[in-house]
Amino acid sequence: MSTDYNYDEQGQFFPFFILTITDKAEHASNKCLELENTAPRIKSDFKPTDEDLIQGQKNKQWRKERRLKRIITVALGYLVMGWMIYLIMVTARTIPKLWDPYNILGISRSASEKDIKSKYRRLTLQYHPDKFHIDAASNMTMDDVNAKYVEISKAYKALTDEEIRNNFIQYGHPDGKQSFSIGIALPKFIITDGNGMYVLLVYGLLLGVLLPYVVGKWWYGTQRMTKERVLVASAGNLFKEYKDDITDGGVICALSSGEEFKDVLKGNKADASLGKVEKAILANNEVASSAAGLTLKERQTLQELEGVRRKALALLWAYLGRVGLGDVTLDDEKYEVAPLALAMDEAFVAICLAYGPLVSLLSAYRASQHIIQAIPPNGSPLLQLPHMTPSIVRAIEGRNAKRHLTVQQFMNMPEYQRRKLATDQSGTLTPQQYNDAVAVARQIPLLKVEKVFFKVMGEKFITTGSLVQFVAKIRVIPPGTANVPEVNELDLEDVDPDEGDLDALLGRKSSKNTRVKKLDATEIADSENSVQAPLTYAPYFARDHAPRWHMFLGESKQGRVAVPPMTITTFPKPLFDDSGRPTFNVQTVKLQFQAPPQAGNYTFVMHLVSDSYVGMDSKMEATLVVEDSAKATDMESEDEISEPDEDSLAGQMNALKTGGLSGPPPKTKRSKKAAVHESSDDESDTEGEAEDTSATDTDTDTDGE
């Protein structure tokens, strides 16, 4: 037996090979697409004054990330896949024919030995080389006749000769084990004479040039950048700026220490028009002592700096205060530094998590909100809405207001009051602008926590050292939403998965849609397709940003993070229907951590913080009750084997069954229905009386309830 290796000369399998490889590459490319490329958008016609500069920065970043090349590559990949599918459809495939003696002799499989011999004689007379007449009608040569005669003989022997028949049954051929060929799904021109040099050249370029370049670029990139994708030098500078009690404004000042700003402010840009920028942001206006909202301490920090960092911080404050600098170049730089500051803030969040204090972590999260929304740390959350300016917000809130209104508080006002504050005063919104602001507010995804609790999967009690799940039940209810339905109590429960569902038990996503069993024994479809929230409404931020929420547990007494945050980017159920109205679906979010080693009650504070919207964070206290392992085991044993109390209904029924009740059962209060039933059944036997008593007690208990 021999083995042959054959290349795909007819092109039967080569398209399948290329299609498979291209599909894998396309799948990997699509998975690399960011959330910003696939999320829906909040609808609004509002355009900021510097819309052209902001859009220009988006296009600049788009080119920098080589998204055009990525899109072209993906498009070419789909073209190749289409071409391969076309070749598969039009290429004639040769299917290997199985050797079948019945088919060769032209008889059925139920033919008798007599029929087989008779058919064989007729075919040998017809195709015997000495008797077959070669003519044009037969379309056969003498070689074909000889081959046909040999095939007929083999077929006959395979059905009559015992040894040949065994070969046919075992190997599928009368001659026994045959040679087989292995097809290589590559075109044969690769190894044809004259092409070897070119193939070798391609291999050399791939393995000797392209592969070392890709690996080297990846390696040196990882050495220069942290996992938050900022320079290692910038991360070192942020470590130096860290303080346990740092404020929101302090975080903004710390972010200016990033080395990335040196690429934006190269050469003389670091000092060019710095005085003009500082004059603009420090100027007094009718709303605050600083147009950009700087406090006295933040002013001092700015004046103590120099070089690139001072210019970067001044531009960042100008961006946060939405201060016009009167120069196209300066305004363009202002919008360019904001995304860099957001990247620095993500690295600063990682530093805060390493140290652990709640104050610094919350300040870092709020700094992200301010940067994305272009609002200074002491600015009003209403500035997130379109057409809102500091002067309009001050008129709405009142000139003597000590606290700012949140978007939720503004939208919860009665319609007539809200419209009056926003449109009737001088210098406020027009009716069209007001409608636009309200429409945007009603599209912002606001997360409302309905219930939180702790549990251990499959256990009644939480014992020391066990793996605890913190479960939060959340609904997305945009500000100002009317007719919010009551939450279904069944949706607030968390049912453990079946024992055989390994994907659910291990926290993995199933490869197919599953069904979730609810407490009322009904089942609902659970789709594995994650749903994204709309892109953050941030018209001044020169990037498309998908909103994220961070949920973590903190210890209020010590002021530290107890359980590190998990980031929520997608939801298992739809947030809005096709018409844009909220679905009010209950979403389940879980944190896992190990229970404390000591039994007792532990009070945590759940923080749910948005990275994109100001004033939409929430927190809720939750108490973790940890039982000692031995005590919990004893309690479970008592639940399983304890006898019912004698005075209870269950105790009386148990005594009647076991004969342990010496006297008549104690008199109980009877319902009228039971009394009528008993009087109409006086002739019942003792067992019947016992059944009536049971029915009476049950009815009484039900009525009592």
XYZ file of C-alpha atoms in Angstrom:
705
model
C 0.000 0.000 0.000
C 1.311 3.424 -0.917
C 0.363 6.985 -0.080
C 0.245 9.740 -2.668
C 0.177 13.469 -1.971
C -1.675 15.397 -4.634
C -2.054 19.110 -5.119
C -5.430 20.535 -6.031
C -5.069 20.714 -9.806
C -8.760 21.210 -10.553
C -9.243 23.833 -7.819
C -11.854 21.788 -5.961
C -10.570 22.284 -2.407
C -8.318 25.320 -2.692
C -11.293 27.759 -2.397
C -12.426 25.998 0.804
C -8.965 26.463 2.318
C -8.726 30.159 1.406
C -12.326 30.783 2.526
C -11.643 29.257 5.946
C -8.434 31.227 6.512
C -10.015 34.506 5.361
C -13.100 33.959 7.506
C -10.930 33.487 10.607
C -9.021 36.673 9.828
C -12.246 38.619 9.236
C -13.709 37.336 12.493
C -10.610 38.487 14.395
C -10.751 41.904 12.701
C -14.409 42.356 13.565
C -13.768 41.434 17.202
C -11.124 44.152 17.337
C -13.724 46.779 16.464
C -14.365 49.022 19.458
C -17.709 49.541 21.117
C -17.805 53.024 19.611
C -18.147 51.560 16.119
C -21.286 49.514 16.803
C -23.274 51.377 19.474
C -26.402 53.439 18.669
C -26.392 57.219 19.058
C -28.490 59.716 20.972
C -30.467 61.809 18.501
C -29.922 65.577 18.537
C -29.460 68.362 15.999
C -27.296 70.484 18.313
C -23.926 71.570 16.923
C -21.328 73.334 19.097
C -19.707 76.548 17.903
C -16.425 74.761 17.116
C -18.056 71.760 15.457
C -15.589 71.886 12.546
C -12.580 71.772 14.876
C -14.056 68.919 16.933
C -14.847 66.908 13.811
C -11.375 67.627 12.486
C -9.854 66.147 15.636
C -12.031 63.053 15.252
C -10.840 62.614 11.680
C -7.233 63.134 12.752
C -7.505 60.403 15.367
C -9.276 58.198 12.850
C -6.312 58.478 10.508
C -3.836 58.028 13.340
C -5.408 54.743 14.369
C -5.196 53.587 10.745
C -8.872 52.816 10.682
C -9.000 53.503 6.939
C -6.401 50.793 6.322
C -8.308 48.454 8.608
C -11.553 49.099 6.756
C -9.870 48.545 3.383
C -8.328 45.300 4.645
C -11.688 44.064 5.921
C -13.362 44.992 2.619
C -10.690 43.130 0.636
C -11.181 40.143 2.910
C -14.897 40.067 2.168
C -14.158 40.340 -1.558
C -11.815 37.351 -1.359
C -14.464 35.396 0.546
C -17.046 36.232 -2.118
C -14.682 35.146 -4.860
C -13.979 31.841 -3.120
C -17.709 31.186 -2.661
C -18.196 31.854 -6.366
C -15.442 29.366 -7.265
C -16.969 26.746 -4.990
C -20.323 27.154 -6.718
C -19.051 27.032 -10.307
C -16.229 24.477 -9.991
C -17.251 20.958 -11.017
C -16.287 18.547 -8.274
C -15.083 15.050 -9.062
C -16.562 12.647 -6.548
C -14.621 9.383 -6.104
C -16.717 6.433 -7.256
C -17.008 3.481 -4.881
C -16.274 0.043 -6.322
C -19.589 -1.846 -6.319
C -19.730 -5.360 -7.862
C -23.521 -5.318 -8.013
C -23.446 -2.096 -10.000
C -20.762 -3.455 -12.347
C -22.765 -6.594 -13.086
C -26.010 -4.633 -13.259
C -27.896 -6.760 -10.745
C -29.751 -6.061 -7.527
C -28.319 -6.853 -4.107
C -31.026 -9.456 -3.567
C -29.986 -11.460 -6.652
C -29.459 -15.180 -6.169
C -26.271 -17.055 -7.060
C -28.004 -18.410 -10.148
C -28.870 -14.859 -11.319
C -25.300 -13.739 -10.707
C -23.837 -16.567 -12.831
C -26.365 -15.972 -15.591
C -25.611 -12.263 -15.748
C -21.865 -12.941 -15.671
C -22.065 -15.295 -18.652
C -23.978 -12.781 -20.724
C -21.520 -9.957 -19.914
C -18.441 -12.081 -20.658
C -19.877 -13.039 -24.006
C -20.600 -9.371 -24.723
C -17.266 -7.868 -23.551
C -14.830 -10.698 -24.285
C -11.875 -9.076 -26.089
C -11.937 -11.716 -28.808
C -15.655 -11.292 -29.527
C -16.255 -7.536 -28.996
C -16.517 -5.576 -32.231
C -14.926 -2.130 -32.082
C -17.007 0.471 -33.907
C -17.867 4.141 -33.659
C -21.212 3.483 -32.003
C -19.664 1.676 -29.024
C -17.289 4.598 -28.329
C -14.782 2.198 -26.738
C -11.202 1.248 -27.507
C -9.633 -2.152 -27.061
C -8.036 -1.013 -23.798
C -11.467 0.006 -22.514
C -12.845 -3.407 -23.448
C -10.009 -5.223 -21.662
C -10.530 -3.056 -18.523
C -14.275 -3.687 -18.645
C -13.750 -7.449 -18.928
C -11.352 -7.435 -15.946
C -13.856 -5.435 -13.866
C -16.627 -7.917 -14.692
C -14.410 -10.823 -13.649
C -13.454 -9.152 -10.374
C -17.078 -8.336 -9.618
C -18.136 -11.923 -10.226
C -15.369 -13.326 -8.050
C -16.159 -10.792 -5.292
C -19.652 -12.263 -5.108
C -18.744 -15.954 -5.492
C -15.131 -16.518 -4.349
C -14.852 -16.625 -0.540
C -11.415 -14.972 -0.223
C -12.155 -12.200 -2.687
C -15.531 -11.671 -1.073
C -13.830 -11.203 2.329
C -11.477 -8.624 0.794
C -14.439 -6.738 -0.610
C -16.317 -6.779 2.694
C -13.283 -5.724 4.763
C -11.520 -3.264 2.425
C -14.181 -2.404 -0.151
C -12.128 -3.820 -3.012
C -11.529 -7.407 -4.260
C -7.748 -6.895 -4.325
C -7.624 -6.032 -0.638
C -6.159 -2.864 0.904
C -5.627 -0.147 -1.695
C -3.344 2.877 -1.784
C -4.853 6.186 -0.820
C -4.015 9.765 -1.636
C -3.920 12.858 0.540
C -5.020 16.015 -1.180
C -3.311 19.318 -0.352
C -5.672 22.262 -0.778
C -3.120 24.440 -2.558
C -2.839 25.059 -6.281
C -0.303 22.915 -8.095
C 1.462 25.898 -9.684
C 3.284 26.380 -6.362
C 5.580 23.413 -7.082
C 5.645 23.488 -10.856
C 8.982 23.974 -12.552
C 10.126 27.587 -12.619
C 7.992 28.818 -9.712
C 10.065 27.427 -6.849
C 12.287 30.518 -6.715
C 9.314 32.833 -6.321
C 7.720 30.655 -3.649
C 10.993 30.610 -1.745
C 11.183 34.395 -2.018
C 7.686 34.757 -0.554
C 8.567 32.420 2.324
C 11.727 34.427 2.976
C 9.821 37.721 3.097
C 7.160 36.298 5.424
C 9.477 34.509 7.842
C 12.592 36.640 7.580
C 11.135 40.157 7.320
C 7.454 40.447 8.137
C 7.351 38.132 11.160
C 10.389 39.699 12.942
C 8.998 43.174 12.226
C 5.575 42.387 13.698
C 7.012 40.649 16.765
C 9.566 43.393 17.352
C 7.001 46.142 17.004
C 4.695 44.371 19.452
C 7.508 43.750 21.945
C 8.893 47.278 22.006
C 5.368 48.659 22.119
C 4.610 46.673 25.266
C 7.813 47.916 26.860
C 6.907 51.570 26.232
C 3.207 51.402 27.095
C 1.199 50.268 30.094
C -1.925 48.134 29.748
C -3.949 51.375 29.959
C -2.111 52.416 26.757
C -0.197 55.333 28.218
C 3.565 55.769 28.240
C 5.404 54.170 31.131
C 7.006 57.550 31.843
C 3.551 59.127 32.110
C 2.462 56.458 34.576
C 5.528 57.234 36.670
C 4.640 60.932 36.708
C 1.084 60.136 37.789
C 2.392 58.042 40.688
C 4.286 61.085 41.925
C 1.122 63.225 41.755
C -1.044 60.775 43.687
C -2.524 61.735 47.088
C -5.008 59.825 49.225
C -7.230 62.894 49.642
C -6.877 64.283 46.133
C -9.844 66.318 44.873
C -11.487 66.399 41.447
C -9.532 69.535 40.544
C -6.364 67.947 41.892
C -6.837 65.020 39.521
C -7.203 67.433 36.586
C -3.916 69.080 37.538
C -2.191 65.696 37.941
C -3.260 64.558 34.474
C -1.239 67.337 32.862
C 1.969 65.497 33.834
C 1.576 63.044 30.948
C 4.443 62.766 28.486
C 1.957 62.450 25.595
C 1.291 66.198 25.702
C 4.826 66.799 24.440
C 3.854 65.358 21.058
C 0.951 67.820 20.783
C 2.934 70.851 21.960
C 6.199 70.347 20.092
C 8.824 73.049 19.697
C 7.622 76.574 20.299
C 4.006 75.481 20.773
C 4.721 74.980 24.469
C 5.140 78.718 25.049
C 3.248 80.200 22.119
C 0.253 82.276 23.251
C 0.400 80.801 26.770
C -0.337 84.185 28.288
C -3.384 84.566 26.079
C -4.769 81.210 27.203
C -4.191 81.957 30.891
C -5.765 85.384 30.578
C -8.868 83.844 29.021
C -9.352 81.113 31.625
C -8.594 83.323 34.645
C -10.809 86.220 33.568
C -13.816 87.010 35.763
C -17.334 86.605 34.403
C -20.860 87.060 35.690
C -21.089 83.471 36.889
C -17.737 82.786 38.592
C -14.474 84.423 39.492
C -12.786 82.318 36.817
C -14.192 81.696 33.368
C -12.894 78.109 33.516
C -14.014 77.474 37.095
C -10.565 77.341 38.744
C -10.347 77.606 42.513
C -7.628 79.605 44.239
C -5.583 76.458 44.892
C -5.858 75.382 41.275
C -4.726 78.824 40.122
C -1.649 78.543 42.309
C -0.871 75.087 40.952
C -1.094 76.381 37.376
C 1.242 79.299 38.085
C 3.822 77.036 39.728
C 4.203 74.930 36.591
C 6.240 75.691 33.496
C 6.898 74.463 29.986
C 4.698 71.915 28.223
C 2.837 70.928 31.363
C 1.705 74.489 32.098
C 0.421 74.968 28.554
C -1.319 71.560 28.596
C -3.048 72.299 31.908
C -4.140 75.765 30.731
C -5.616 74.282 27.550
C -7.339 71.562 29.563
C -8.991 74.136 31.845
C -10.034 76.129 28.785
C -11.674 72.992 27.404
C -13.463 72.202 30.669
C -14.764 75.766 30.940
C -15.720 75.906 27.236
C -13.733 79.109 26.998
C -13.211 80.530 23.525
C -9.562 81.450 23.003
C -10.042 83.647 19.946
C -7.481 81.690 17.925
C -8.158 78.699 15.690
C -4.830 77.054 16.514
C -5.325 77.392 20.261
C -8.904 76.168 20.104
C -7.778 73.179 18.051
C -5.114 72.354 20.626
C -7.743 72.714 23.357
C -9.871 69.957 21.852
C -6.807 67.797 21.168
C -5.573 67.635 24.775
C -8.925 66.431 26.201
C -8.762 62.833 24.847
C -5.163 62.579 26.044
C -6.256 63.682 29.508
C -8.950 60.986 29.509
C -6.319 58.341 28.722
C -4.194 59.671 31.588
C -7.226 59.455 33.871
C -7.714 55.761 33.106
C -4.128 55.152 34.194
C -4.704 57.278 37.313
C -7.753 55.123 38.184
C -5.500 52.044 38.129
C -3.104 53.809 40.512
C -5.956 54.716 42.870
C -7.136 51.102 42.884
C -3.629 49.979 43.812
C -3.640 52.297 46.853
C -7.301 51.644 47.733
C -8.790 54.855 49.264
C -12.344 55.643 48.191
C -11.802 59.412 48.030
C -9.089 59.307 45.380
C -10.876 56.637 43.321
C -14.161 58.553 43.233
C -12.298 61.753 42.342
C -10.613 59.972 39.424
C -13.946 58.618 38.189
C -15.562 62.058 38.424
C -12.626 63.585 36.533
C -13.476 61.254 33.653
C -17.064 62.549 33.684
C -15.901 66.174 33.621
C -13.471 65.588 30.761
C -15.993 63.790 28.559
C -18.739 66.369 29.191
C -16.434 69.441 29.133
C -17.627 70.627 32.541
C -15.314 71.983 35.291
C -15.298 70.102 38.630
C -17.651 72.612 40.248
C -19.857 72.978 37.162
C -23.551 72.194 36.923
C -24.689 68.784 35.576
C -27.257 70.664 33.447
C -24.381 71.714 31.184
C -24.523 68.182 29.730
C -27.715 69.118 27.882
C -27.566 70.875 24.494
C -27.757 74.701 24.337
C -27.055 75.011 28.069
C -24.495 77.656 29.109
C -23.326 78.726 32.584
C -25.515 81.842 32.469
C -28.629 79.902 31.402
C -28.001 77.259 34.072
C -27.622 79.965 36.710
C -30.963 81.477 35.675
C -32.642 78.059 35.934
C -31.096 77.137 39.273
C -31.473 80.582 40.799
C -28.754 83.135 41.443
C -28.604 82.328 45.156
C -28.698 78.530 44.772
C -26.063 76.800 46.867
C -26.266 73.454 45.088
C -26.523 72.573 41.436
C -29.523 70.792 39.952
C -28.908 67.355 38.486
C -30.459 66.360 35.190
C -32.776 64.008 37.101
C -34.013 66.798 39.390
C -34.553 69.104 36.441
C -36.528 66.465 34.524
C -38.578 65.485 37.586
C -40.040 68.981 37.811
C -43.582 69.460 36.533
C -43.572 70.311 32.836
C -45.008 73.799 33.284
C -42.459 74.678 35.978
C -39.513 73.283 34.026
C -40.514 75.082 30.834
C -41.090 78.333 32.704
C -37.632 78.266 34.294
C -35.894 77.361 31.045
C -37.725 79.605 28.555
C -39.631 82.469 30.225
C -36.633 84.291 31.672
C -34.523 86.718 29.700
C -31.481 85.170 28.017
C -32.590 81.576 28.456
C -33.606 78.900 25.941
C -35.955 79.258 23.023
C -38.867 76.769 22.858
C -37.056 74.781 20.160
C -33.837 74.665 22.179
C -35.789 73.611 25.262
C -37.442 70.750 23.370
C -34.048 69.613 22.109
C -32.557 69.648 25.620
C -35.476 67.673 27.057
C -35.346 65.153 24.199
C -31.664 64.467 24.838
C -32.249 64.095 28.593
C -34.885 61.445 27.926
C -32.383 59.386 25.911
C -29.592 59.314 28.513
C -29.312 55.820 30.058
C -29.693 56.329 33.810
C -29.128 53.182 35.872
C -31.482 52.724 38.823
C -30.588 50.078 41.396
C -33.738 48.208 42.429
C -32.270 45.623 44.799
C -28.911 44.335 46.051
C -28.132 41.233 48.073
C -25.447 38.659 48.813
C -25.655 34.940 48.098
C -23.629 31.769 47.715
C -24.687 29.658 44.783
C -26.563 26.561 45.920
C -26.332 27.373 49.652
C -28.780 28.736 52.202
C -26.136 30.460 54.309
C -22.970 32.426 53.663
C -20.142 30.805 55.568
C -16.615 31.959 56.294
C -14.293 31.724 53.320
C -17.036 30.861 50.819
C -17.266 32.379 47.337
C -19.871 35.121 47.657
C -21.834 36.724 44.854
C -22.992 40.299 45.237
C -26.071 40.583 43.031
C -27.441 43.925 41.861
C -30.749 44.198 40.040
C -30.756 47.286 37.815
C -33.153 48.993 35.443
C -32.330 51.681 32.871
C -34.793 54.552 33.367
C -33.855 57.771 31.523
C -34.485 61.067 33.375
C -38.021 62.368 32.985
C -39.511 59.043 31.906
C -43.249 58.941 32.609
C -45.447 55.942 33.462
C -42.630 53.805 34.821
C -44.106 50.346 35.588
C -43.592 48.666 38.933
C -40.810 46.143 38.959
C -41.864 42.492 38.895
C -40.842 40.839 42.161
C -39.891 37.660 40.328
C -37.338 39.624 38.319
C -35.658 40.718 41.553
C -34.828 37.135 42.520
C -31.742 35.283 41.369
C -32.354 31.605 40.619
C -29.365 29.277 40.626
C -28.664 27.531 37.313
C -29.130 23.806 36.846
C -26.335 21.554 38.072
C -25.525 20.404 34.539
C -25.224 23.939 33.143
C -21.448 24.312 33.354
C -21.408 27.551 31.374
C -23.685 29.275 33.882
C -21.965 27.746 36.919
C -18.546 28.924 35.723
C -19.802 32.336 34.647
C -19.186 31.705 30.945
C -21.429 32.680 28.072
C -23.220 29.833 26.408
C -22.615 29.256 22.711
C -26.347 29.133 22.105
C -29.474 30.702 23.485
C -30.610 29.178 26.763
C -33.768 29.338 28.797
C -33.902 30.741 32.319
C -36.251 29.255 34.896
C -38.099 31.784 37.035
C -39.556 31.302 40.508
C -43.075 30.720 39.186
C -41.795 27.671 37.234
C -42.091 29.476 33.899
C -39.185 29.741 31.514
C -38.091 32.688 29.445
C -35.631 32.897 26.589
C -32.249 34.254 27.595
C -30.434 35.716 24.621
C -26.653 35.746 24.652
C -26.523 38.745 22.331
C -25.250 41.632 24.436
C -26.922 45.016 24.032
C -24.969 48.262 24.062
C -26.128 51.536 25.519
C -26.195 54.564 23.182
C -22.925 56.398 22.680
C -22.259 59.068 25.267
C -23.837 62.389 24.384
C -20.722 64.576 24.535
C -20.776 67.129 21.699
C -17.564 68.857 22.886
C -15.450 65.715 23.252
C -13.432 64.968 20.111
C -13.985 61.209 20.276
C -16.903 58.807 20.095
C -17.140 57.288 23.553
C -19.207 54.287 24.643
C -20.489 54.791 28.216
C -19.200 52.546 30.949
C -20.308 52.015 34.519
C -18.092 50.848 37.373
C -19.627 48.891 40.255
C -17.611 48.143 43.390
C -18.005 47.695 47.142
C -16.456 50.025 49.672
C -16.029 50.070 53.432
C -17.458 53.308 54.724
C -15.747 53.097 58.126
C -12.248 52.636 56.750
C -12.912 54.589 53.572
C -11.334 51.984 51.334
C -12.293 49.790 48.403
C -13.382 46.349 49.653
C -14.153 44.640 46.337
C -12.501 45.947 43.136
C -14.824 47.348 40.474
C -16.264 45.512 37.541
C -16.937 47.514 34.391
C -20.342 47.337 32.722
C -20.240 48.006 28.988
C -23.111 45.875 27.671
C -26.394 44.506 28.994
C -28.054 41.095 28.516
C -31.494 42.562 27.719
C -32.604 45.419 25.415
C -32.648 48.904 26.940
C -34.940 50.553 24.382
C -37.537 49.229 21.962
C -37.718 49.985 18.253
C -39.609 53.233 18.890
C -36.937 54.494 21.302
C -38.951 54.018 24.499
C -37.240 52.318 27.462
C -38.077 48.650 28.005
C -37.589 48.774 31.816
C -35.990 45.323 31.692
C -34.326 44.225 34.929
C -30.612 43.683 34.329
C -28.522 41.482 36.623
C -24.962 42.438 37.536
C -22.784 40.291 39.789
C -19.553 40.721 41.727
C -17.682 37.743 43.152
C -15.376 37.783 46.158
C -14.363 35.605 49.056
C -16.253 35.911 52.327
C -14.324 37.200 55.380
C -12.599 34.546 57.526
C -14.532 35.602 60.644
C -18.288 35.235 61.212
C -20.289 38.402 61.745
C -22.180 41.210 60.035
C -20.264 43.316 57.518
C -21.727 46.518 56.104
C -20.596 47.539 52.630
C -21.536 50.441 50.399
C -22.210 49.605 46.768
C -21.023 52.342 44.391
C -22.299 52.466 40.814
C -20.342 55.171 39.016
C -20.659 56.352 35.431
C -17.525 57.313 33.544
C -19.433 59.565 31.132
C -22.294 61.456 32.809
C -22.078 63.926 35.707
C -24.425 63.555 38.668
C -25.794 60.131 37.724
C -23.917 57.969 40.210
C -25.670 55.951 42.908
C -24.761 54.089 46.065
C -26.571 51.737 48.438
C -25.720 50.030 51.699
C -25.760 46.239 51.935
C -25.063 44.010 54.939
C -23.246 40.716 54.527
C -24.157 38.150 57.213
C -21.425 35.532 57.525
C -22.156 32.409 59.572
C -19.624 30.086 61.125
C -19.286 26.913 59.046
C -20.116 24.575 61.944
C -23.136 26.623 63.018
C -24.511 26.747 59.490
C -24.153 22.953 59.206
C -26.052 22.455 62.468
C -28.839 24.789 61.320
C -29.226 22.884 58.067
C -29.362 19.567 59.965
C -32.089 20.884 62.244
C -34.110 22.011 59.248
C -33.891 18.530 57.734
C -34.696 16.270 60.778
C -36.572 18.395 63.317
C -40.028 17.168 64.377
C -42.984 19.571 64.172
C -44.282 21.160 67.369
C -47.190 19.308 68.994
C -49.310 22.459 69.209
C -48.993 23.118 65.473
C -51.241 21.696 62.771
C -48.370 19.620 61.388
C -47.712 18.225 64.882
C -51.346 17.142 65.339
C -51.417 15.426 61.941
C -48.142 13.649 62.745
C -49.573 12.456 66.098
C -52.716 11.107 64.428
C -50.652 9.149 61.911
C -48.263 7.681 64.491
C -50.855 7.083 67.224
C -49.050 9.324 69.633
C -52.110 11.409 70.491
C -53.826 9.924 73.595
C -56.760 12.264 73.791
C -58.797 14.179 71.280
C -57.025 16.941 69.434
C -57.346 20.402 70.924
C -60.312 22.379 69.736
C -59.570 24.798 67.005
C -61.511 27.571 65.483
C -63.665 26.338 62.601
C -64.878 28.027 59.518
C -68.548 28.016 58.556
C -67.785 26.154 55.384
C -66.088 23.340 57.275
C -68.975 23.101 59.775
C -71.564 22.708 57.035
C -69.438 20.067 55.359
C -69.078 18.121 58.628
C -72.839 18.196 59.430
C -73.702 16.764 56.020
C -71.303 13.841 56.507
C -72.239 12.474 59.967
C -72.053 8.838 58.895
C -68.387 8.967 57.876
C -65.953 6.557 59.488
C -63.024 7.448 61.718
C -60.698 7.990 58.796
C -63.245 10.280 57.219
C -63.486 12.280 60.449
C -59.755 12.664 60.462
C -59.853 13.890 56.901
C -62.632 16.385 57.757
C -60.591 17.669 60.662
C -57.611 18.139 58.412
C -59.735 19.944 55.844
C -61.296 22.135 58.547
C -57.946 23.101 59.972
C -56.583 23.891 56.533
C -59.531 26.113 55.671
C -59.303 27.868 58.984
C -55.641 28.509 58.477
C -56.305 29.882 55.012
C -59.002 32.174 56.274
C -56.744 33.356 58.961
C -54.227 34.297 56.390
